[in-house]
Every structure is written in C-alpha cells, then in structure tokens.
mmCIF file of C-alpha atoms and ligand atoms in Angstrom:
data_model
loop_
_atom_site.group_PDB
_atom_site.id
_atom_site.type_symbol
_atom_site.label_atom_id
_atom_site.label_comp_id
_atom_site.label_asym_id
_atom_site.label_seq_id
_atom_site.Cartn_x
_atom_site.Cartn_y
_atom_site.Cartn_z
ATOM 1 C CA MET A 15 24.489 11.947 -3.974
ATOM 2 C CA ILE A 16 23.908 7.754 -2.951
ATOM 3 C CA ASN A 17 20.651 7.023 -1.697
ATOM 4 C CA LEU A 18 21.727 4.435 0.914
ATOM 5 C CA LYS A 19 18.509 3.818 2.834
ATOM 6 C CA SER A 20 17.371 2.579 -0.586
ATOM 7 C CA MET A 21 20.738 0.224 -0.528
ATOM 8 C CA THR A 22 20.009 -3.531 0.643
ATOM 9 C CA ARG A 23 21.923 -5.187 3.401
ATOM 10 C CA ALA A 24 24.362 -6.963 0.498
ATOM 11 C CA GLU A 25 24.659 -3.518 -1.138
ATOM 12 C CA MET A 26 26.041 -1.493 1.037
ATOM 13 C CA GLU A 27 28.504 -4.040 1.893
ATOM 14 C CA GLY A 28 29.656 -3.671 -1.714
ATOM 15 C CA LEU A 29 30.206 -0.043 -1.254
ATOM 16 C CA MET A 30 31.954 0.013 2.055
ATOM 17 C CA LYS A 31 34.579 -2.487 0.456
ATOM 18 C CA GLU A 32 35.031 0.588 -2.443
ATOM 19 C CA LEU A 33 35.292 3.030 0.561
ATOM 20 C CA GLY A 34 38.135 0.620 1.880
ATOM 21 C CA GLU A 35 36.033 0.035 4.749
ATOM 22 C CA PRO A 36 34.865 -3.757 6.512
ATOM 23 C CA ALA A 37 32.334 -5.220 6.085
ATOM 24 C CA PHE A 38 30.597 -4.726 9.531
ATOM 25 C CA ARG A 39 30.165 -1.378 9.347
ATOM 26 C CA ALA A 40 27.267 -1.898 6.588
ATOM 27 C CA GLY A 41 25.425 -3.904 9.807
ATOM 28 C CA GLN A 42 26.177 -0.890 11.274
ATOM 29 C CA ILE A 43 25.012 1.478 8.913
ATOM 30 C CA PHE A 44 21.935 -0.346 8.628
ATOM 31 C CA GLN A 45 20.969 -0.886 11.443
ATOM 32 C CA TRP A 46 21.195 3.356 12.241
ATOM 33 C CA LEU A 47 19.142 3.875 9.190
ATOM 34 C CA HIS A 48 16.247 1.262 9.532
ATOM 35 C CA ARG A 49 15.849 2.860 13.480
ATOM 36 C CA GLY A 50 15.340 6.226 11.606
ATOM 37 C CA ALA A 51 18.856 8.224 12.037
ATOM 38 C CA ALA A 52 18.289 11.534 10.905
ATOM 39 C CA SER A 53 21.956 12.650 10.996
ATOM 40 C CA PHE A 54 25.395 10.615 10.030
ATOM 41 C CA GLU A 55 26.684 12.092 13.159
ATOM 42 C CA GLU A 56 23.982 10.490 15.338
ATOM 43 C CA MET A 57 25.945 6.650 13.959
ATOM 44 C CA THR A 58 28.270 7.138 16.877
ATOM 45 C CA ASN A 59 29.644 3.761 16.988
ATOM 46 C CA LEU A 60 31.090 4.660 13.271
ATOM 47 C CA PRO A 61 34.500 6.316 12.912
ATOM 48 C CA LYS A 62 34.259 9.880 12.750
ATOM 49 C CA ALA A 63 36.331 9.738 9.189
ATOM 50 C CA LEU A 64 33.409 7.544 7.742
ATOM 51 C CA ARG A 65 30.892 9.764 8.768
ATOM 52 C CA GLU A 66 32.186 12.893 7.042
ATOM 53 C CA LYS A 67 32.556 10.377 4.131
ATOM 54 C CA LEU A 68 29.236 9.476 3.940
ATOM 55 C CA ALA A 69 28.028 12.967 4.552
ATOM 56 C CA GLY A 70 29.553 14.350 1.907
ATOM 57 C CA ALA A 71 28.601 11.057 -1.123
ATOM 58 C CA CYS A 72 25.115 10.210 0.656
ATOM 59 C CA ALA A 73 21.808 11.710 0.702
ATOM 60 C CA LEU A 74 20.231 10.962 4.198
ATOM 61 C CA THR A 75 16.337 12.765 3.903
ATOM 62 C CA VAL A 76 13.735 12.110 6.406
ATOM 63 C CA PRO A 77 9.690 13.472 6.143
ATOM 64 C CA THR A 78 8.822 16.054 7.707
ATOM 65 C CA VAL A 79 4.723 15.463 9.632
ATOM 66 C CA GLU A 80 2.481 18.306 6.899
ATOM 67 C CA ARG A 81 -0.315 16.880 8.612
ATOM 68 C CA LYS A 82 -1.763 14.369 11.524
ATOM 69 C CA GLN A 83 -5.393 13.838 12.264
ATOM 70 C CA ILE A 84 -6.258 11.406 14.994
ATOM 71 C CA SER A 85 -9.363 9.686 15.192
ATOM 72 C CA ARG A 86 -11.262 10.561 17.870
ATOM 73 C CA LEU A 87 -13.764 7.162 17.906
ATOM 74 C CA ASP A 88 -11.092 4.498 17.097
ATOM 75 C CA GLY A 89 -7.594 6.134 17.458
ATOM 76 C CA THR A 90 -6.878 6.121 13.771
ATOM 77 C CA ILE A 91 -4.238 8.594 12.627
ATOM 78 C CA LYS A 92 -3.456 9.603 9.164
ATOM 79 C CA TYR A 93 -0.424 11.319 8.292
ATOM 80 C CA LEU A 94 0.421 13.792 5.300
ATOM 81 C CA TRP A 95 4.128 13.517 4.949
ATOM 82 C CA ARG A 96 6.660 15.837 3.568
ATOM 83 C CA LEU A 97 9.166 14.464 1.327
ATOM 84 C CA SER A 98 12.550 15.986 0.805
ATOM 85 C CA ASP A 99 11.863 17.416 -2.754
ATOM 86 C CA GLY A 100 8.266 18.984 -1.469
ATOM 87 C CA ASN A 101 5.782 16.569 -2.687
ATOM 88 C CA CYS A 102 3.383 14.798 0.030
ATOM 89 C CA VAL A 103 2.011 11.427 0.283
ATOM 90 C CA GLU A 104 -0.058 9.342 2.925
ATOM 91 C CA THR A 105 -0.217 7.114 5.544
ATOM 92 C CA VAL A 106 -2.437 6.190 7.530
ATOM 93 C CA LEU A 107 -2.371 3.748 11.066
ATOM 94 C CA MET A 108 -5.242 1.324 12.211
ATOM 95 C CA ARG A 109 -5.345 -0.731 14.986
ATOM 96 C CA TYR A 110 -7.023 -3.851 14.661
ATOM 97 C CA HIS A 111 -7.057 -6.509 17.510
ATOM 98 C CA HIS A 112 -4.782 -8.549 15.874
ATOM 99 C CA GLY A 113 -2.010 -5.569 15.797
ATOM 100 C CA ASN A 114 -0.705 -1.945 14.817
ATOM 101 C CA THR A 115 -1.251 -1.771 10.579
ATOM 102 C CA VAL A 116 0.544 0.743 8.575
ATOM 103 C CA CYS A 117 -1.396 1.531 5.126
ATOM 104 C CA ILE A 118 1.426 3.446 3.352
ATOM 105 C CA SER A 119 1.550 5.419 -0.527
ATOM 106 C CA SER A 120 3.575 4.009 -3.173
ATOM 107 C CA GLN A 121 3.670 6.917 -5.424
ATOM 108 C CA VAL A 122 2.894 10.289 -5.987
ATOM 109 C CA GLY A 123 -0.165 10.746 -6.944
ATOM 110 C CA CYS A 124 -1.913 7.900 -9.351
ATOM 111 C CA ARG A 125 -2.246 7.126 -13.118
ATOM 112 C CA MET A 126 -4.814 4.543 -13.776
ATOM 113 C CA GLY A 127 -8.190 7.199 -13.360
ATOM 114 C CA CYS A 128 -10.966 4.852 -10.370
ATOM 115 C CA VAL A 129 -13.387 7.451 -10.441
ATOM 116 C CA PHE A 130 -13.920 6.855 -6.632
ATOM 117 C CA CYS A 131 -10.495 7.971 -5.535
ATOM 118 C CA ALA A 132 -9.024 11.331 -4.628
ATOM 119 C CA SER A 133 -5.382 9.972 -5.282
ATOM 120 C CA THR A 134 -5.665 10.014 -8.968
ATOM 121 C CA ILE A 135 -7.062 13.861 -9.304
ATOM 122 C CA GLY A 136 -3.617 15.463 -10.980
ATOM 123 C CA GLY A 137 -1.973 11.724 -12.143
ATOM 124 C CA LYS A 138 1.076 10.178 -10.988
ATOM 125 C CA VAL A 139 3.759 13.341 -10.401
ATOM 126 C CA ARG A 140 6.437 10.270 -9.422
ATOM 127 C CA ASN A 141 7.258 6.953 -7.887
ATOM 128 C CA LEU A 142 8.574 6.753 -4.400
ATOM 129 C CA THR A 143 11.742 5.350 -3.874
ATOM 130 C CA PRO A 144 12.577 2.000 -1.729
ATOM 131 C CA ALA A 145 13.624 4.979 1.203
ATOM 132 C CA GLU A 146 10.437 6.745 1.153
ATOM 133 C CA MET A 147 8.038 3.878 1.415
ATOM 134 C CA LEU A 148 10.242 2.561 4.000
ATOM 135 C CA ASP A 149 10.060 5.932 5.978
ATOM 136 C CA GLN A 150 6.553 5.757 6.270
ATOM 137 C CA VAL A 151 6.220 2.260 8.341
ATOM 138 C CA LEU A 152 9.662 3.814 10.040
ATOM 139 C CA PHE A 153 8.430 7.265 11.284
ATOM 140 C CA THR A 154 4.539 6.437 11.362
ATOM 141 C CA GLN A 155 5.989 4.151 14.305
ATOM 142 C CA LEU A 156 8.514 6.633 15.502
ATOM 143 C CA ASP A 157 6.132 9.071 15.863
ATOM 144 C CA SER A 158 3.164 7.191 17.078
ATOM 145 C CA GLY A 159 5.129 5.425 20.103
ATOM 146 C CA ALA A 160 2.960 2.215 18.187
ATOM 147 C CA GLU A 161 4.566 -1.131 17.785
ATOM 148 C CA ILE A 162 3.992 -1.823 13.941
ATOM 149 C CA SER A 163 3.021 -5.580 12.553
ATOM 150 C CA ASN A 164 1.570 -5.064 9.074
ATOM 151 C CA ILE A 165 1.358 -3.020 6.401
ATOM 152 C CA VAL A 166 -1.036 -2.577 3.583
ATOM 153 C CA LEU A 167 0.236 -1.594 0.259
ATOM 154 C CA MET A 168 -3.342 0.769 -0.135
ATOM 155 C CA GLY A 169 -2.512 4.330 0.651
ATOM 156 C CA ILE A 170 -1.564 6.861 -2.748
ATOM 157 C CA GLY A 171 -0.595 4.942 -5.825
ATOM 158 C CA GLU A 172 -0.618 1.641 -7.572
ATOM 159 C CA PRO A 173 2.016 -0.435 -6.144
ATOM 160 C CA LEU A 174 2.492 -2.492 -9.617
ATOM 161 C CA ASP A 175 3.105 0.155 -11.832
ATOM 162 C CA ASN A 176 6.502 0.804 -9.432
ATOM 163 C CA LEU A 177 7.092 -2.820 -9.158
ATOM 164 C CA GLU A 178 11.279 -2.371 -8.740
ATOM 165 C CA THR A 179 10.903 -0.070 -5.925
ATOM 166 C CA VAL A 180 8.229 -2.288 -4.240
ATOM 167 C CA LEU A 181 10.092 -5.553 -4.650
ATOM 168 C CA ARG A 182 12.983 -3.978 -2.961
ATOM 169 C CA PHE A 183 11.257 -2.216 0.067
ATOM 170 C CA LEU A 184 9.645 -5.612 0.788
ATOM 171 C CA GLU A 185 13.164 -6.459 1.099
ATOM 172 C CA LEU A 186 14.437 -4.276 3.240
ATOM 173 C CA VAL A 187 11.284 -4.140 5.467
ATOM 174 C CA ASN A 188 11.157 -7.620 6.073
ATOM 175 C CA SER A 189 15.015 -7.532 6.853
ATOM 176 C CA PRO A 190 16.004 -9.564 10.327
ATOM 177 C CA GLU A 191 18.324 -6.024 10.725
ATOM 178 C CA GLY A 192 15.681 -3.805 10.163
ATOM 179 C CA MET A 193 12.011 -3.614 11.042
ATOM 180 C CA ASN A 194 11.549 -7.586 10.468
ATOM 181 C CA ILE A 195 8.043 -7.942 9.218
ATOM 182 C CA GLY A 196 7.472 -11.048 7.756
ATOM 183 C CA MET A 197 6.056 -11.144 4.665
ATOM 184 C CA ARG A 198 2.689 -13.183 5.539
ATOM 185 C CA HIS A 199 1.896 -9.437 7.598
ATOM 186 C CA ILE A 200 1.766 -7.940 4.647
ATOM 187 C CA SER A 201 -1.085 -7.331 1.543
ATOM 188 C CA LEU A 202 -0.421 -5.331 -1.541
ATOM 189 C CA SER A 203 -3.205 -3.849 -2.986
ATOM 190 C CA THR A 204 -3.742 -3.969 -7.049
ATOM 191 C CA CYS A 205 -6.620 -2.282 -9.579
ATOM 192 C CA GLY A 206 -5.643 -5.315 -11.710
ATOM 193 C CA LEU A 207 -2.446 -5.066 -13.742
ATOM 194 C CA VAL A 208 -2.060 -8.638 -15.860
ATOM 195 C CA GLU A 209 1.336 -8.550 -16.951
ATOM 196 C CA GLN A 210 2.783 -7.366 -13.680
ATOM 197 C CA ILE A 211 0.652 -9.528 -11.140
ATOM 198 C CA ASP A 212 2.197 -12.507 -13.649
ATOM 199 C CA LYS A 213 5.761 -10.748 -12.854
ATOM 200 C CA LEU A 214 5.384 -10.708 -9.107
ATOM 201 C CA ALA A 215 3.993 -14.122 -8.989
ATOM 202 C CA GLU A 216 7.585 -15.255 -10.124
ATOM 203 C CA TYR A 217 8.870 -14.593 -6.596
ATOM 204 C CA ARG A 218 6.361 -16.266 -5.011
ATOM 205 C CA LEU A 219 6.065 -13.872 -2.229
ATOM 206 C CA GLN A 220 4.233 -14.988 1.122
ATOM 207 C CA LEU A 221 2.155 -11.451 0.915
ATOM 208 C CA THR A 222 -1.110 -11.527 0.256
ATOM 209 C CA LEU A 223 -2.475 -9.987 -3.098
ATOM 210 C CA SER A 224 -5.462 -7.693 -2.499
ATOM 211 C CA VAL A 225 -7.174 -7.199 -6.062
ATOM 212 C CA SER A 226 -9.380 -4.027 -6.286
ATOM 213 C CA LEU A 227 -12.355 -5.553 -7.568
ATOM 214 C CA HIS A 228 -15.254 -3.211 -7.401
ATOM 215 C CA ALA A 229 -17.529 -4.743 -9.958
ATOM 216 C CA PRO A 230 -17.475 -8.508 -11.481
ATOM 217 C CA ASP A 231 -18.847 -7.256 -15.332
ATOM 218 C CA ASP A 232 -16.825 -5.685 -17.661
ATOM 219 C CA GLU A 233 -19.488 -2.738 -18.200
ATOM 220 C CA THR A 234 -19.821 -1.668 -14.758
ATOM 221 C CA ARG A 235 -15.679 -2.404 -13.820
ATOM 222 C CA SER A 236 -15.034 -0.430 -17.370
ATOM 223 C CA ARG A 237 -17.149 2.814 -16.407
ATOM 224 C CA ILE A 238 -15.651 2.586 -12.475
ATOM 225 C CA MET A 239 -11.599 1.231 -13.316
ATOM 226 C CA PRO A 240 -10.300 2.679 -16.757
ATOM 227 C CA VAL A 241 -7.897 0.361 -16.524
ATOM 228 C CA ASN A 242 -10.335 -2.807 -17.269
ATOM 229 C CA ARG A 243 -10.792 -1.079 -20.834
ATOM 230 C CA SER A 244 -7.957 -2.489 -21.761
ATOM 231 C CA VAL A 245 -7.890 -6.317 -19.677
ATOM 232 C CA GLY A 246 -11.063 -6.886 -18.584
ATOM 233 C CA VAL A 247 -13.116 -9.201 -16.093
ATOM 234 C CA GLU A 248 -12.170 -12.558 -17.892
ATOM 235 C CA LYS A 249 -8.828 -11.978 -18.098
ATOM 236 C CA LEU A 250 -7.852 -10.711 -14.681
ATOM 237 C CA PHE A 251 -9.794 -13.757 -13.035
ATOM 238 C CA ALA A 252 -7.464 -15.781 -15.282
ATOM 239 C CA CYS A 253 -4.581 -13.777 -14.276
ATOM 240 C CA CYS A 254 -6.062 -14.311 -10.871
ATOM 241 C CA ARG A 255 -6.025 -17.990 -11.126
ATOM 242 C CA ARG A 256 -2.167 -18.201 -12.561
ATOM 243 C CA TYR A 257 -0.940 -16.624 -9.189
ATOM 244 C CA PHE A 258 -2.657 -18.943 -7.285
ATOM 245 C CA GLU A 259 -1.333 -21.468 -8.962
ATOM 246 C CA THR A 260 1.982 -20.559 -8.890
ATOM 247 C CA THR A 261 1.866 -18.943 -5.436
ATOM 248 C CA GLY A 262 -0.848 -21.090 -3.640
ATOM 249 C CA ARG A 263 -1.826 -17.829 -1.905
ATOM 250 C CA ARG A 264 -5.436 -16.888 -1.624
ATOM 251 C CA ILE A 265 -6.369 -13.833 -3.278
ATOM 252 C CA SER A 266 -8.416 -11.665 -1.646
ATOM 253 C CA TYR A 267 -11.395 -9.264 -3.563
ATOM 254 C CA GLU A 268 -11.490 -5.497 -2.478
ATOM 255 C CA TYR A 269 -15.211 -4.730 -3.609
ATOM 256 C CA ALA A 270 -16.120 -0.830 -2.282
ATOM 257 C CA MET A 271 -20.359 -1.054 -2.198
ATOM 258 C CA ILE A 272 -21.600 1.555 -4.083
ATOM 259 C CA ASP A 273 -25.835 2.339 -3.868
ATOM 260 C CA GLY A 274 -27.695 0.922 -7.830
ATOM 261 C CA VAL A 275 -23.450 0.663 -9.556
ATOM 262 C CA ASN A 276 -22.371 -2.889 -8.042
ATOM 263 C CA ASP A 277 -24.609 -3.964 -5.441
ATOM 264 C CA ALA A 278 -27.202 -6.229 -7.420
ATOM 265 C CA ASP A 279 -27.982 -9.560 -6.841
ATOM 266 C CA TRP A 280 -27.212 -10.933 -9.895
ATOM 267 C CA GLN A 281 -23.293 -9.303 -9.300
ATOM 268 C CA ALA A 282 -23.286 -11.179 -6.956
ATOM 269 C CA ASP A 283 -23.984 -14.321 -8.737
ATOM 270 C CA LEU A 284 -21.654 -13.316 -11.068
ATOM 271 C CA LEU A 285 -18.592 -13.199 -8.775
ATOM 272 C CA VAL A 286 -19.326 -16.401 -7.643
ATOM 273 C CA ARG A 287 -19.028 -17.781 -10.762
ATOM 274 C CA HIS A 288 -15.673 -15.852 -11.674
ATOM 275 C CA LEU A 289 -14.691 -17.420 -8.300
ATOM 276 C CA ARG A 290 -15.642 -20.946 -8.470
ATOM 277 C CA GLY A 291 -12.206 -23.072 -8.643
ATOM 278 C CA THR A 292 -10.069 -19.909 -7.025
ATOM 279 C CA PRO A 293 -9.835 -20.317 -3.426
ATOM 280 C CA GLY A 294 -10.513 -16.136 -2.463
ATOM 281 C CA HIS A 295 -12.141 -14.165 0.060
ATOM 282 C CA VAL A 296 -14.030 -11.244 -0.624
ATOM 283 C CA ASN A 297 -14.197 -7.831 1.357
ATOM 284 C CA LEU A 298 -16.920 -5.465 1.115
ATOM 285 C CA ILE A 299 -16.422 -2.393 1.619
ATOM 286 C CA PRO A 300 -18.500 0.371 3.055
ATOM 287 C CA LEU A 301 -18.008 3.437 1.004
ATOM 288 C CA ASN A 302 -17.738 6.834 2.721
ATOM 289 C CA ASP A 303 -20.334 9.190 2.735
ATOM 290 C CA VAL A 304 -18.657 11.875 -0.097
ATOM 291 C CA ALA A 305 -20.740 15.359 -0.009
ATOM 292 C CA GLU A 306 -19.478 16.210 -3.237
ATOM 293 C CA SER A 307 -18.769 12.659 -4.734
ATOM 294 C CA PRO A 308 -21.804 11.004 -6.698
ATOM 295 C CA LEU A 309 -21.249 7.936 -5.514
ATOM 296 C CA LYS A 310 -23.120 6.908 -2.687
ATOM 297 C CA PRO A 311 -22.993 3.955 -0.454
ATOM 298 C CA SER A 312 -25.038 1.238 -0.329
ATOM 299 C CA ARG A 313 -28.025 0.205 1.462
ATOM 300 C CA ARG A 314 -27.087 -3.732 0.637
ATOM 301 C CA VAL A 315 -23.902 -4.774 2.013
ATOM 302 C CA ARG A 316 -25.586 -7.584 3.960
ATOM 303 C CA GLN A 317 -28.252 -9.079 1.063
ATOM 304 C CA PHE A 318 -24.396 -8.702 -1.195
ATOM 305 C CA GLN A 319 -22.948 -10.723 1.415
ATOM 306 C CA GLU A 320 -25.572 -13.398 2.643
ATOM 307 C CA ARG A 321 -25.584 -13.773 -1.191
ATOM 308 C CA LEU A 322 -22.444 -14.648 -1.800
ATOM 309 C CA GLU A 323 -21.675 -16.631 1.363
ATOM 310 C CA SER A 324 -24.549 -18.825 0.762
ATOM 311 C CA GLN A 325 -23.060 -20.133 -3.117
ATOM 312 C CA GLY A 326 -19.762 -20.725 -0.733
ATOM 313 C CA VAL A 327 -17.575 -17.474 -1.528
ATOM 314 C CA THR A 328 -16.383 -16.400 1.817
ATOM 315 C CA ALA A 329 -16.786 -12.090 1.998
ATOM 316 C CA THR A 330 -16.311 -9.748 5.219
ATOM 317 C CA VAL A 331 -17.906 -6.897 5.399
ATOM 318 C CA ARG A 332 -14.604 -4.235 6.732
ATOM 319 C CA ARG A 333 -14.897 -2.051 9.771
ATOM 320 C CA LYS A 334 -15.034 1.150 9.049
ATOM 321 C CA LEU A 335 -12.267 2.748 10.408
ATOM 322 C CA GLY A 336 -11.171 6.726 10.980
ATOM 323 C CA GLY A 337 -15.040 8.061 10.231
ATOM 324 C CA ASP A 338 -14.071 11.173 11.676
ATOM 325 C CA ILE A 339 -11.296 12.088 10.008
ATOM 326 C CA ASP A 340 -11.947 10.883 6.082
ATOM 327 C CA ALA A 341 -9.657 8.460 6.071
ATOM 328 C CA SER A 342 -9.826 6.897 2.586
ATOM 329 C CA CYS A 343 -6.713 7.611 0.279
ATOM 330 C CA GLY A 344 -5.906 10.497 -1.395
ATOM 331 C CA GLN A 345 -8.058 12.846 0.966
ATOM 332 C CA LEU A 346 -5.398 14.826 2.823
ATOM 333 C CA ARG A 347 -3.023 15.219 -0.172
ATOM 334 C CA ARG A 348 -5.812 16.449 -2.185
ATOM 335 C CA LYS A 349 -6.731 19.177 0.170
ATOM 336 C CA ARG A 350 -3.171 20.393 0.479
ATOM 337 C CA MET A 351 -2.781 20.977 -3.109
ATOM 338 C CA GLU A 352 -6.269 23.262 -3.244
ATOM 339 C CA GLU A 353 -4.576 24.947 -0.550
ATOM 340 C CA GLU A 354 -1.259 25.456 -2.367
ATOM 341 C CA ALA A 355 -3.775 26.446 -5.487
ATOM 342 C CA GLU A 356 -5.203 28.805 -3.355
HETATM 343 S S1 SF4 B 19 -7.706 3.748 -6.126
HETATM 344 FE FE1 SF4 B 19 -5.443 2.814 -5.953
HETATM 345 S S2 SF4 B 19 -5.137 2.520 -8.372
HETATM 346 FE FE2 SF4 B 19 -6.779 3.299 -7.990
HETATM 347 S S3 SF4 B 19 -6.560 5.872 -8.873
HETATM 348 FE FE3 SF4 B 19 -6.565 5.243 -6.731
HETATM 349 S S4 SF4 B 19 -4.848 4.779 -6.200
HETATM 350 FE FE4 SF4 B 19 -5.084 4.499 -8.208
#
C-alpha cells in the first residue's frame, strides 16, 4: 500500500502522472490530507473513480486518542495516540504566551538509554513515518481546537536516529499548502549524535537545534546519558561549534537540574568554558519529583543560573507546565505498557 500522507507534493504529482491524472489533483489530495481527511470518500472535489482507485492502492490511517490528560493548572494537554499497528506515542500541547506549542514523538520507544527518561524503558520498537509525525501535529490541533504555531521534536525518540523521516516531516509541515509552520518555529532536540548533527547542518535549516546536555563533564554525562561514552563532551561541543559555523543558528542547551549530580559550581564554570566563543543559550529545567526515581530536583537552580549569567552565558529557567499530569516524556506510554502487561 502507498503511504500517501508521507509523500511530498512533488511525489504526489508523479503518482498522478502514473495514474493518468492531471497534476492539479496532487494539490487537492495534498490539501485534504493536511487538513486531516480520514477517508478518500471525504475528498469530494475528486472524481469518484479516482477516489476508488486511491482507496484501493493507498493506506489512509489516522491515529486515535487512547488517553488524554488535561492540566487544570495551565491547560496543557497530553495525548497518548494509538497508531494503526497498535503502538502508542505521546504528544503534548503546551500553551505559551507566544503561541501554542506541540511536542511530538519521532519513534516508538528510544534506544538511547538516558537514565532519567521513561521513553527508553523497553528500548526502541520502531521509527515513526513522516505521516505519523505530521498526524500528531494535525490531530492535536483538530482535537483541541488550538491553532498550533510552534513544534518541538522532544517527545519519545531521538529525532536524529530517524533523520531521513524527520527531514521529510519538516518539509511536509513547512509546506505552504499544508500546515505552513515556519522553520524558525520548530525546535529539534538531540541527545548529541555528532555524525547526524553534522549531516543536519548540511541542510542549513533555520530551525533551532536543541542539545540535551545535562552535564558538562564526561564522568557525569556518561553516567546519565550512555550516548556520551562513545563521543565525549569535547567532541560534542566541537560538533556544536561546526553546526553554528555552518548554519549561523545559535544552539540551545537543555540542562535538567538534578540534586547533587550536575548542579555544582564547578560544573557551571566548566559549562561556561565549553561555551566560550560559541553563541548558545542554556535552558535550565527543574526536574519533576518522581517518587520512584532516585534522581531528585536540584535546590540550586537559581544559584547555577546566576553563576552562568555572571560569566556571560545566557541561561533561563524553563517554566514547568502540566505539573499535575506528569507531562514529562514517556510516562503515559509506560503506564499503558504496564497495564497491557498485567
Ligand atoms: S531523553 Fe530523548 S534521547 Fe534520551 S532516552 Fe529519552 S527520548 Fe531517548
């Protein structure tokens, strides 16, 4: 079956040619799909014969809401979507003053093994398709009625471990005939896969690259993020400098503040040294206090921030959203997996 929704507009035109249809039909189909059409029957401006032909040759699936949690504190909505093969992924809708932001998943599970992350329990099941990534944005908008203006690829999965798909998704969601979300409104988060960061740089996209750093020294970072064992912090920062030189885009560094692990003064000073000469922005993230986790929230967030800022590094403390619905990534899917195993 052809995965029509993962196709670019140009590829759809090629398909129309093969089917002996005029090229403008591709535009009509593209628009229907990017508005969230759930069947070919709905595409009423297409001839019936073409609708039937498409229904016979193409898969048209839409995700269903398996679970939905709405924060009473700030309106954050967390979705657990069930995909056509039964797997589930999470999407979070956050309401900021600058617009509605959706945080989407790029894989079912993740093989990166970060110790603070529920998404990696059970490893990676499979990559998502471009259509499944697009659907998270599209159906979150349709279900919530909130117009999405920003996207962060920071949900379940490592986006650069599924780079080809992510690049295609970006092309689709950026399309003026589709959701038309500008690259400057998109952030892509990575745990630091240097080869793929170098590859991404070649495309010179205007998105924001966000590196999940969480520690400035190899000993700590390798302990909490196994990916660091093969690369190391020095190589990662060298790669980030190359990325900035190639794209001209400032990198954002994510830093979850963990009590007694990465919140010491010397770690702030080391981070400053790494960032010297490369414009970057540090996002300090207050950790959620998860009862069963040995990692506890730092009590030194402000001091750490001040130490960075006093040495010329811009650092902000991220506002906690969805505190009452456990909005950190992977939690809902994990709960679902546990229930299914019972
Ligand atoms: S933090 Fe990101 S890269 Fe690390 S295990 Fe979780 S989903 Fe994977």
